[in-house]
Amino acid sequence: MNRGIKYIISFSMVVSIFSTVEFSNTLSVMEKTVYASSYELTDLKLENTGGGDINLYENDNYTKELNNDKSLERTYYAKISSDRSKVVFDTSGFDGTIKIFKSNSKKIYNKGDEIPVLTGKTTFYIRLYDKYDEDKPTDCTKEYKVIVKRYTSEEENAIKSDNQDNIYLKNIQLDYGDIPINFDKEKSSYSVKVSKDVKSIPIKAEPEDGSIEVRINNIIVDENDDYKKTVNLDKGNNKIEIDLSQYDEEKRSYIVNIDREDSANVTDQNNANSSDNKSPITVTNGNGSNNSNDNENNITNTSAHNKWVKVSDKWRYNDSYGNPIRNSWYYDNTYGKKYYFDNEGNMVIGWLKLNNSWYYLDNSGAMEIGWKKVEGNWYYLDYDGKMKTGWFKDSDGRYYYLNESNGVMMHDTMIGRYKLGSDGSWIA
């Protein structure tokens, strides 16, 4: 056979073999990739038992939050407050068996279970199985790890003290002042004891400055409420959080721990503790109500606590005792938004007139701030949500005129001797 023909045939065979091997390797890689991707979660959530997400972080100093736009990492970190004793995991993207294990525990959990968390750090293992064998719990196809830090109340107080701004309460009153707490505006934590017969108690938290927003357990109180809210009490410790904010920048927090004792006989220590800030104060009687129906929020839905609920196609928010919030603002930490609920407990949407001020709540019920276009007209809502009127200087340094009667931004007109352009700004 011609040597040239032999060379061509030999070369063709080598190329064919190489191509076959290369295709086989490619196919093998493709098969492995497809196989592995079927054992991945597309989403991993950590939630409070009453609803609301707990942030997951990619680092242990809690500065880099979970990125939903990329594949999940193998390890995440989370932190919860001292009053949260249980968490719930939720997952999506995997149709096989999922089991959740906890460090220093033999118990096995499923997604949706309420899992107890002790103070300190607890490691959770979320394991994915093609076929689960209880005798070989670590024989899984994929494992994710979530390390949850539950703070002690002392750690929380230390953290809050380090991050407090120079805004203060003028006073805190419990039970119209009948329960002294030795208030000091620089002191952030207080403890008192009440009899088991006291099932609710009015709390007044008056700020030094009227521009300071006050929230008692996330319910906004103001001068129209006399900065007061009645709070229901469970047996045992009740943690009442009072949060201050001013212009959404400066912040300060106070905590009042009210211990509703199980014992019927409680010694009155009010006077004995009047000189000792650190000792819990005890009260046996007074105006603190022993009838939970005295609470102004007496519509009860015991099936949902600290949670949004839909009733007759309208949204409500139930507080920690299952009572819908009524005639009040509520700040939702999960969404970072304020909502208002009417006297029936229903979330308000659209324009709201309250104490001679107008607010606008979008279709989700969230209070709007800044410029807002409604039915073709522009309005400006201040940092606290109140509609502005009259002359207004925006952050861009331009002046605008908002109709005194309805707040509509005027444009293409003269206001006195001042001309407004098509964008509403004053043309100098």
Short mmCIF file of C-alpha atoms in Angstrom, two decimals:
data_model
loop_
_atom_site.label_atom_id
_atom_site.label_comp_id
_atom_site.label_asym_id
_atom_site.label_seq_id
_atom_site.Cartn_x
_atom_site.Cartn_y
_atom_site.Cartn_z
CA MET A 1 0.00 0.00 0.00
CA ASN A 2 1.23 3.51 -0.76
CA ARG A 3 3.10 4.96 2.21
CA GLY A 4 1.16 8.24 1.95
CA ILE A 5 -2.17 6.44 2.06
CA LYS A 6 -1.01 4.44 5.11
CA TYR A 7 -0.08 7.70 6.87
CA ILE A 8 -3.45 9.27 6.13
CA ILE A 9 -5.35 6.20 7.41
CA SER A 10 -3.21 6.04 10.57
CA PHE A 11 -3.70 9.74 11.27
CA SER A 12 -7.48 9.44 10.73
CA MET A 13 -7.67 6.55 13.22
CA VAL A 14 -5.74 8.50 15.86
CA VAL A 15 -8.02 11.54 15.44
CA SER A 16 -11.10 9.29 15.63
CA ILE A 17 -9.88 7.60 18.81
CA PHE A 18 -8.95 10.95 20.39
CA SER A 19 -12.35 12.42 19.47
CA THR A 20 -14.13 9.40 20.94
CA VAL A 21 -12.18 9.68 24.20
CA GLU A 22 -12.76 13.44 24.34
CA PHE A 23 -16.50 13.04 23.72
CA SER A 24 -16.66 10.29 26.34
CA ASN A 25 -14.94 12.52 28.90
CA THR A 26 -17.25 15.39 28.06
CA LEU A 27 -20.28 13.16 28.38
CA SER A 28 -18.97 11.85 31.69
CA VAL A 29 -18.50 15.40 33.01
CA MET A 30 -21.95 16.39 31.81
CA GLU A 31 -23.50 13.39 33.51
CA LYS A 32 -21.75 14.19 36.78
CA THR A 33 -22.82 17.82 36.65
CA VAL A 34 -26.44 16.93 36.05
CA TYR A 35 -26.32 14.35 38.84
CA ALA A 36 -24.79 16.74 41.36
CA SER A 37 -27.13 19.64 40.60
CA SER A 38 -30.15 17.54 41.56
CA TYR A 39 -28.93 17.51 45.17
CA GLU A 40 -28.86 21.27 45.77
CA LEU A 41 -31.17 23.58 47.68
CA THR A 42 -32.28 26.65 45.80
CA ASP A 43 -33.38 28.44 48.96
CA LEU A 44 -32.76 28.13 52.70
CA LYS A 45 -34.69 30.19 55.26
CA LEU A 46 -34.52 30.53 59.03
CA GLU A 47 -37.67 31.92 60.65
CA ASN A 48 -39.11 32.91 64.03
CA THR A 49 -41.88 30.69 65.38
CA GLY A 50 -44.35 33.58 65.18
CA GLY A 51 -43.41 34.41 61.59
CA GLY A 52 -40.76 36.67 60.11
CA ASP A 53 -37.41 35.77 58.61
CA ILE A 54 -34.14 35.66 60.54
CA ASN A 55 -31.23 36.96 58.48
CA LEU A 56 -28.61 34.45 57.37
CA TYR A 57 -25.00 35.63 56.96
CA GLU A 58 -22.05 34.23 55.08
CA ASN A 59 -19.56 35.31 57.76
CA ASP A 60 -19.45 34.96 61.53
CA ASN A 61 -19.30 38.71 62.20
CA TYR A 62 -22.73 39.12 60.57
CA THR A 63 -21.81 41.69 57.93
CA LYS A 64 -22.36 39.78 54.68
CA GLU A 65 -25.94 38.62 54.19
CA LEU A 66 -26.99 35.56 52.18
CA ASN A 67 -26.94 36.33 48.46
CA ASN A 68 -30.03 34.87 46.80
CA ASP A 69 -28.59 35.48 43.33
CA LYS A 70 -25.94 32.79 43.63
CA SER A 71 -25.72 29.15 44.68
CA LEU A 72 -25.99 28.46 48.40
CA GLU A 73 -22.85 28.24 50.50
CA ARG A 74 -22.21 25.26 52.75
CA THR A 75 -22.13 27.26 56.01
CA TYR A 76 -24.20 30.19 57.27
CA TYR A 77 -24.45 32.18 60.49
CA ALA A 78 -27.44 33.75 62.27
CA LYS A 79 -28.16 35.62 65.49
CA ILE A 80 -31.32 35.81 67.60
CA SER A 81 -32.31 37.77 70.69
CA SER A 82 -32.55 36.35 74.19
CA ASP A 83 -36.37 36.27 74.09
CA ARG A 84 -36.37 33.95 71.05
CA SER A 85 -36.09 30.35 72.19
CA LYS A 86 -37.12 28.48 69.02
CA VAL A 87 -36.45 28.65 65.28
CA VAL A 88 -37.97 27.10 62.17
CA PHE A 89 -36.17 26.04 58.97
CA ASP A 90 -37.71 26.18 55.51
CA THR A 91 -36.14 24.90 52.29
CA SER A 92 -36.93 24.64 48.60
CA GLY A 93 -35.39 23.13 45.48
CA PHE A 94 -34.95 19.53 46.66
CA ASP A 95 -37.72 16.94 46.50
CA GLY A 96 -35.96 14.16 48.41
CA THR A 97 -35.73 13.59 52.14
CA ILE A 98 -34.44 16.45 54.32
CA LYS A 99 -33.51 15.98 57.97
CA ILE A 100 -32.28 18.59 60.44
CA PHE A 101 -29.86 17.75 63.25
CA LYS A 102 -28.73 19.89 66.16
CA SER A 103 -25.40 19.84 67.97
CA ASN A 104 -25.47 18.06 71.34
CA SER A 105 -28.88 16.58 70.62
CA LYS A 106 -30.02 13.16 69.40
CA LYS A 107 -33.40 14.42 68.25
CA ILE A 108 -34.09 14.63 64.51
CA TYR A 109 -36.23 17.42 63.05
CA ASN A 110 -38.01 18.13 59.78
CA LYS A 111 -38.40 21.46 58.03
CA GLY A 112 -41.26 23.41 59.60
CA ASP A 113 -40.59 22.01 63.08
CA GLU A 114 -40.12 24.44 65.97
CA ILE A 115 -36.60 23.70 67.20
CA PRO A 116 -35.42 24.89 70.65
CA VAL A 117 -32.26 27.03 70.80
CA LEU A 118 -30.19 27.49 73.95
CA THR A 119 -28.16 30.61 74.71
CA GLY A 120 -24.74 30.65 73.12
CA LYS A 121 -23.97 29.02 69.77
CA THR A 122 -25.92 26.09 68.35
CA THR A 123 -24.96 24.33 65.13
CA PHE A 124 -27.67 22.93 62.88
CA TYR A 125 -27.01 20.42 60.09
CA ILE A 126 -29.46 20.35 57.19
CA ARG A 127 -28.87 17.07 55.36
CA LEU A 128 -30.25 15.96 51.99
CA TYR A 129 -30.82 12.27 51.31
CA ASP A 130 -31.57 10.23 48.24
CA LYS A 131 -32.62 7.49 50.66
CA TYR A 132 -32.56 8.14 54.40
CA ASP A 133 -31.13 5.46 56.69
CA GLU A 134 -31.62 6.29 60.38
CA ASP A 135 -28.66 4.08 61.26
CA LYS A 136 -26.39 6.17 59.02
CA PRO A 137 -27.50 9.78 59.53
CA THR A 138 -24.24 11.22 58.15
CA ASP A 139 -24.52 9.21 54.92
CA CYS A 140 -26.14 12.05 52.98
CA THR A 141 -25.73 13.50 49.50
CA LYS A 142 -25.39 17.11 50.68
CA GLU A 143 -25.04 18.93 53.99
CA TYR A 144 -25.58 22.58 54.90
CA LYS A 145 -24.57 24.03 58.24
CA VAL A 146 -26.19 26.96 60.08
CA ILE A 147 -24.58 28.27 63.28
CA VAL A 148 -27.09 30.23 65.38
CA LYS A 149 -25.96 32.60 68.11
CA ARG A 150 -28.61 33.29 70.77
CA TYR A 151 -27.64 36.27 72.91
CA THR A 152 -28.13 36.56 76.64
CA SER A 153 -29.98 39.62 77.94
CA GLU A 154 -26.68 40.88 79.41
CA GLU A 155 -24.99 40.69 76.00
CA GLU A 156 -27.91 42.52 74.39
CA ASN A 157 -27.76 45.29 76.97
CA ALA A 158 -24.02 45.68 76.41
CA ILE A 159 -24.48 45.86 72.63
CA LYS A 160 -27.31 48.38 72.92
CA SER A 161 -25.30 50.54 75.34
CA ASP A 162 -22.49 50.72 72.80
CA ASN A 163 -24.87 51.79 70.03
CA GLN A 164 -27.11 54.30 71.81
CA ASP A 165 -27.53 57.81 70.44
CA ASN A 166 -28.20 60.99 72.38
CA ILE A 167 -31.99 60.84 72.37
CA TYR A 168 -33.83 60.00 75.57
CA LEU A 169 -37.10 59.34 77.31
CA LYS A 170 -38.28 61.89 79.84
CA ASN A 171 -39.82 59.15 81.93
CA ILE A 172 -41.22 55.61 81.99
CA GLN A 173 -44.41 55.05 83.98
CA LEU A 174 -45.90 51.68 84.83
CA ASP A 175 -49.51 51.48 86.00
CA TYR A 176 -49.93 55.29 85.92
CA GLY A 177 -46.91 55.71 88.19
CA ASP A 178 -48.09 53.33 90.89
CA ILE A 179 -45.17 50.99 90.16
CA PRO A 180 -41.90 52.94 90.58
CA ILE A 181 -38.92 51.89 88.48
CA ASN A 182 -36.34 54.51 89.58
CA PHE A 183 -36.06 55.90 86.06
CA ASP A 184 -32.71 57.23 84.85
CA LYS A 185 -32.61 58.28 81.21
CA GLU A 186 -29.10 56.86 80.79
CA LYS A 187 -30.10 53.46 82.18
CA SER A 188 -31.40 51.12 79.48
CA SER A 189 -32.74 48.12 81.45
CA TYR A 190 -35.24 47.77 84.31
CA SER A 191 -36.82 44.87 86.21
CA VAL A 192 -40.05 44.79 88.25
CA LYS A 193 -42.27 42.10 89.73
CA VAL A 194 -46.06 42.04 89.83
CA SER A 195 -48.64 39.72 91.33
CA LYS A 196 -50.03 36.84 89.27
CA ASP A 197 -53.41 38.66 89.38
CA VAL A 198 -52.05 41.50 87.21
CA LYS A 199 -52.81 40.34 83.68
CA SER A 200 -52.22 43.63 81.86
CA ILE A 201 -50.53 46.90 82.64
CA PRO A 202 -50.46 50.40 81.06
CA ILE A 203 -46.99 51.65 80.12
CA LYS A 204 -46.19 55.28 79.36
CA ALA A 205 -42.90 56.20 77.64
CA GLU A 206 -42.68 59.96 77.12
CA PRO A 207 -39.73 61.32 75.07
CA GLU A 208 -37.77 64.44 75.91
CA ASP A 209 -38.37 65.82 72.42
CA GLY A 210 -41.71 65.66 70.59
CA SER A 211 -39.91 64.87 67.30
CA ILE A 212 -38.73 61.52 68.73
CA GLU A 213 -40.73 58.51 67.59
CA VAL A 214 -41.55 56.01 70.36
CA ARG A 215 -42.45 52.34 69.86
CA ILE A 216 -43.58 50.04 72.67
CA ASN A 217 -43.18 46.45 71.53
CA ASN A 218 -43.12 47.81 67.96
CA ILE A 219 -46.44 49.67 68.42
CA ILE A 220 -45.98 53.39 67.73
CA VAL A 221 -47.29 55.68 70.48
CA ASP A 222 -47.41 59.48 70.36
CA GLU A 223 -48.84 62.50 72.15
CA ASN A 224 -52.34 61.57 70.97
CA ASP A 225 -52.02 58.31 72.94
CA ASP A 226 -50.30 60.20 75.77
CA TYR A 227 -47.35 57.94 74.78
CA LYS A 228 -49.14 55.07 76.46
CA LYS A 229 -49.95 51.44 75.60
CA THR A 230 -51.61 48.71 77.65
CA VAL A 231 -49.61 45.47 77.51
CA ASN A 232 -50.90 41.99 78.37
CA LEU A 233 -48.73 39.93 80.71
CA ASP A 234 -47.97 36.21 80.59
CA LYS A 235 -46.97 34.33 83.72
CA GLY A 236 -43.23 34.55 84.24
CA ASN A 237 -40.97 37.11 82.59
CA ASN A 238 -42.37 39.61 80.07
CA LYS A 239 -39.82 41.59 78.07
CA ILE A 240 -41.12 45.03 77.07
CA GLU A 241 -39.02 46.82 74.44
CA ILE A 242 -39.20 50.61 74.08
CA ASP A 243 -37.44 51.90 70.96
CA LEU A 244 -36.74 55.53 70.11
CA SER A 245 -35.77 57.00 66.75
CA GLN A 246 -35.38 60.52 65.42
CA TYR A 247 -35.31 61.38 61.71
CA ASP A 248 -34.61 57.66 61.05
CA GLU A 249 -30.99 58.26 62.09
CA GLU A 250 -30.56 58.52 65.87
CA LYS A 251 -31.76 55.55 67.91
CA ARG A 252 -31.99 54.42 71.54
CA SER A 253 -33.63 51.43 73.26
CA TYR A 254 -34.95 50.70 76.75
CA ILE A 255 -36.04 47.31 78.13
CA VAL A 256 -38.46 46.70 81.00
CA ASN A 257 -38.60 43.13 82.30
CA ILE A 258 -41.88 42.52 84.12
CA ASP A 259 -42.00 39.30 86.13
CA ARG A 260 -45.59 38.22 86.70
CA GLU A 261 -45.15 35.85 89.61
CA ASP A 262 -46.94 32.52 89.93
CA SER A 263 -47.25 32.92 93.69
CA ALA A 264 -50.39 34.60 95.04
CA ASN A 265 -48.50 36.19 97.95
CA VAL A 266 -45.92 38.68 96.82
CA THR A 267 -44.19 40.98 99.25
CA ASP A 268 -44.39 44.68 98.46
CA GLN A 269 -40.80 45.82 98.09
CA ASN A 270 -41.41 49.17 96.41
CA ASN A 271 -40.01 51.33 99.18
CA ALA A 272 -37.28 48.88 100.10
CA ASN A 273 -35.87 48.98 96.59
CA SER A 274 -36.30 52.69 95.97
CA SER A 275 -32.59 53.32 96.45
CA ASP A 276 -31.31 50.29 94.56
CA ASN A 277 -31.62 50.47 90.79
CA LYS A 278 -30.54 46.89 90.30
CA SER A 279 -33.10 45.20 92.54
CA PRO A 280 -36.41 44.12 91.02
CA ILE A 281 -39.40 46.03 92.36
CA THR A 282 -42.48 44.08 93.50
CA VAL A 283 -46.10 45.20 93.50
CA THR A 284 -49.09 43.27 94.85
CA ASN A 285 -51.91 45.55 93.79
CA GLY A 286 -52.73 48.87 92.21
CA ASN A 287 -54.38 49.89 88.96
CA GLY A 288 -52.71 47.16 86.93
CA SER A 289 -55.66 45.31 85.43
CA ASN A 290 -56.44 41.74 86.38
CA ASN A 291 -58.91 41.46 83.49
CA SER A 292 -57.35 40.89 80.10
CA ASN A 293 -60.50 42.35 78.48
CA ASP A 294 -59.47 45.76 79.78
CA ASN A 295 -56.85 45.83 77.04
CA GLU A 296 -58.06 48.06 74.25
CA ASN A 297 -57.05 45.34 71.74
CA ASN A 298 -59.65 42.81 72.85
CA ILE A 299 -60.40 41.13 69.51
CA THR A 300 -58.58 37.83 69.89
CA ASN A 301 -57.23 35.34 67.40
CA THR A 302 -55.34 32.85 69.51
CA SER A 303 -54.15 30.90 66.48
CA ALA A 304 -51.70 33.61 65.39
CA HIS A 305 -49.24 35.58 67.51
CA ASN A 306 -46.81 38.24 66.26
CA LYS A 307 -48.06 37.50 62.79
CA TRP A 308 -49.87 38.93 59.79
CA VAL A 309 -53.32 37.37 59.31
CA LYS A 310 -55.99 37.83 56.64
CA VAL A 311 -59.58 38.20 57.87
CA SER A 312 -62.44 38.71 55.38
CA ASP A 313 -59.89 39.55 52.69
CA LYS A 314 -58.32 42.28 54.84
CA TRP A 315 -54.89 42.22 56.46
CA ARG A 316 -54.37 42.52 60.20
CA TYR A 317 -51.39 42.13 62.49
CA ASN A 318 -51.81 40.20 65.72
CA ASP A 319 -49.59 41.11 68.65
CA SER A 320 -47.81 38.64 70.92
CA TYR A 321 -51.11 37.76 72.61
CA GLY A 322 -53.08 37.16 69.42
CA ASN A 323 -54.86 40.53 69.62
CA PRO A 324 -55.13 42.59 66.41
CA ILE A 325 -53.46 45.99 66.57
CA ARG A 326 -56.08 48.75 66.32
CA ASN A 327 -56.03 52.55 65.92
CA SER A 328 -52.27 52.51 65.89
CA TRP A 329 -49.12 52.54 63.82
CA TYR A 330 -47.03 49.37 63.71
CA TYR A 331 -43.39 49.14 62.60
CA ASP A 332 -42.55 45.79 60.99
CA ASN A 333 -38.87 44.98 61.53
CA THR A 334 -38.93 42.34 58.79
CA TYR A 335 -39.92 44.80 56.07
CA GLY A 336 -38.58 47.98 57.67
CA LYS A 337 -41.94 49.70 57.05
CA LYS A 338 -44.73 51.35 59.06
CA TYR A 339 -48.38 50.31 58.77
CA TYR A 340 -51.59 51.75 60.23
CA PHE A 341 -54.57 49.74 61.46
CA ASP A 342 -58.08 51.17 61.90
CA ASN A 343 -60.49 50.66 64.81
CA GLU A 344 -61.46 47.24 63.47
CA GLY A 345 -57.84 46.16 63.20
CA ASN A 346 -57.74 46.32 59.39
CA MET A 347 -54.65 47.58 57.58
CA VAL A 348 -55.27 50.95 55.90
CA ILE A 349 -54.42 51.57 52.23
CA GLY A 350 -54.36 54.92 50.41
CA TRP A 351 -54.82 58.33 51.98
CA LEU A 352 -55.15 58.48 55.76
CA LYS A 353 -56.07 61.58 57.77
CA LEU A 354 -54.85 61.38 61.33
CA ASN A 355 -54.77 64.22 63.85
CA ASN A 356 -55.09 66.86 61.08
CA SER A 357 -52.19 65.38 59.10
CA TRP A 358 -52.39 63.38 55.86
CA TYR A 359 -50.41 60.20 55.18
CA TYR A 360 -50.24 57.95 52.13
CA LEU A 361 -50.07 54.16 52.43
CA ASP A 362 -49.24 52.18 49.30
CA ASN A 363 -51.06 49.08 48.05
CA SER A 364 -49.05 46.91 50.46
CA GLY A 365 -50.11 49.18 53.34
CA ALA A 366 -46.60 50.60 53.86
CA MET A 367 -46.34 54.28 54.77
CA GLU A 368 -44.73 56.32 51.99
CA ILE A 369 -42.11 59.04 52.44
CA GLY A 370 -40.55 61.44 49.95
CA TRP A 371 -42.05 62.29 46.56
CA LYS A 372 -45.13 60.27 45.60
CA LYS A 373 -47.24 60.47 42.44
CA VAL A 374 -50.91 59.71 43.08
CA GLU A 375 -53.50 59.86 40.28
CA GLY A 376 -51.30 62.11 38.19
CA ASN A 377 -50.39 64.57 40.96
CA TRP A 378 -47.12 64.85 42.88
CA TYR A 379 -47.05 65.09 46.68
CA TYR A 380 -44.21 65.24 49.20
CA LEU A 381 -44.39 63.19 52.40
CA ASP A 382 -42.02 64.11 55.20
CA TYR A 383 -39.66 61.70 57.00
CA ASP A 384 -42.50 60.87 59.40
CA GLY A 385 -44.96 60.36 56.53
CA LYS A 386 -46.88 63.64 56.93
CA MET A 387 -47.89 65.39 53.72
CA LYS A 388 -46.20 68.77 53.33
CA THR A 389 -47.88 71.95 52.10
CA GLY A 390 -46.65 75.40 51.13
CA TRP A 391 -43.11 76.26 50.05
CA PHE A 392 -40.65 73.41 50.35
CA LYS A 393 -36.90 73.16 49.71
CA ASP A 394 -35.89 69.71 48.49
CA SER A 395 -32.53 68.01 49.03
CA ASP A 396 -31.54 69.08 45.50
CA GLY A 397 -31.64 72.70 46.70
CA ARG A 398 -34.67 73.59 44.57
CA TYR A 399 -37.86 75.22 45.85
CA TYR A 400 -41.31 73.78 45.17
CA TYR A 401 -44.78 74.94 46.08
CA LEU A 402 -47.29 72.42 47.42
CA ASN A 403 -50.91 73.56 47.40
CA GLU A 404 -51.91 74.71 50.89
CA SER A 405 -55.32 73.02 50.70
CA ASN A 406 -54.50 69.60 49.22
CA GLY A 407 -50.69 69.24 49.04
CA VAL A 408 -50.57 68.93 45.22
CA MET A 409 -47.28 70.15 43.72
CA MET A 410 -47.98 73.20 41.55
CA HIS A 411 -46.22 73.66 38.17
CA ASP A 412 -46.31 75.87 35.07
CA THR A 413 -47.84 78.71 37.04
CA MET A 414 -47.09 81.80 39.12
CA ILE A 415 -47.25 81.78 42.92
CA GLY A 416 -47.31 85.46 43.73
CA ARG A 417 -44.34 86.83 41.81
CA TYR A 418 -42.53 83.48 41.64
CA LYS A 419 -42.67 81.36 38.49
CA LEU A 420 -42.77 77.58 38.65
CA GLY A 421 -41.45 75.42 35.78
CA SER A 422 -42.92 72.27 34.28
CA ASP A 423 -41.10 70.16 36.90
CA GLY A 424 -42.60 72.29 39.70
CA SER A 425 -39.34 73.98 40.72
CA TRP A 426 -39.06 77.74 41.13
CA ILE A 427 -37.42 79.42 38.14
CA ALA A 428 -35.18 82.14 39.54
#
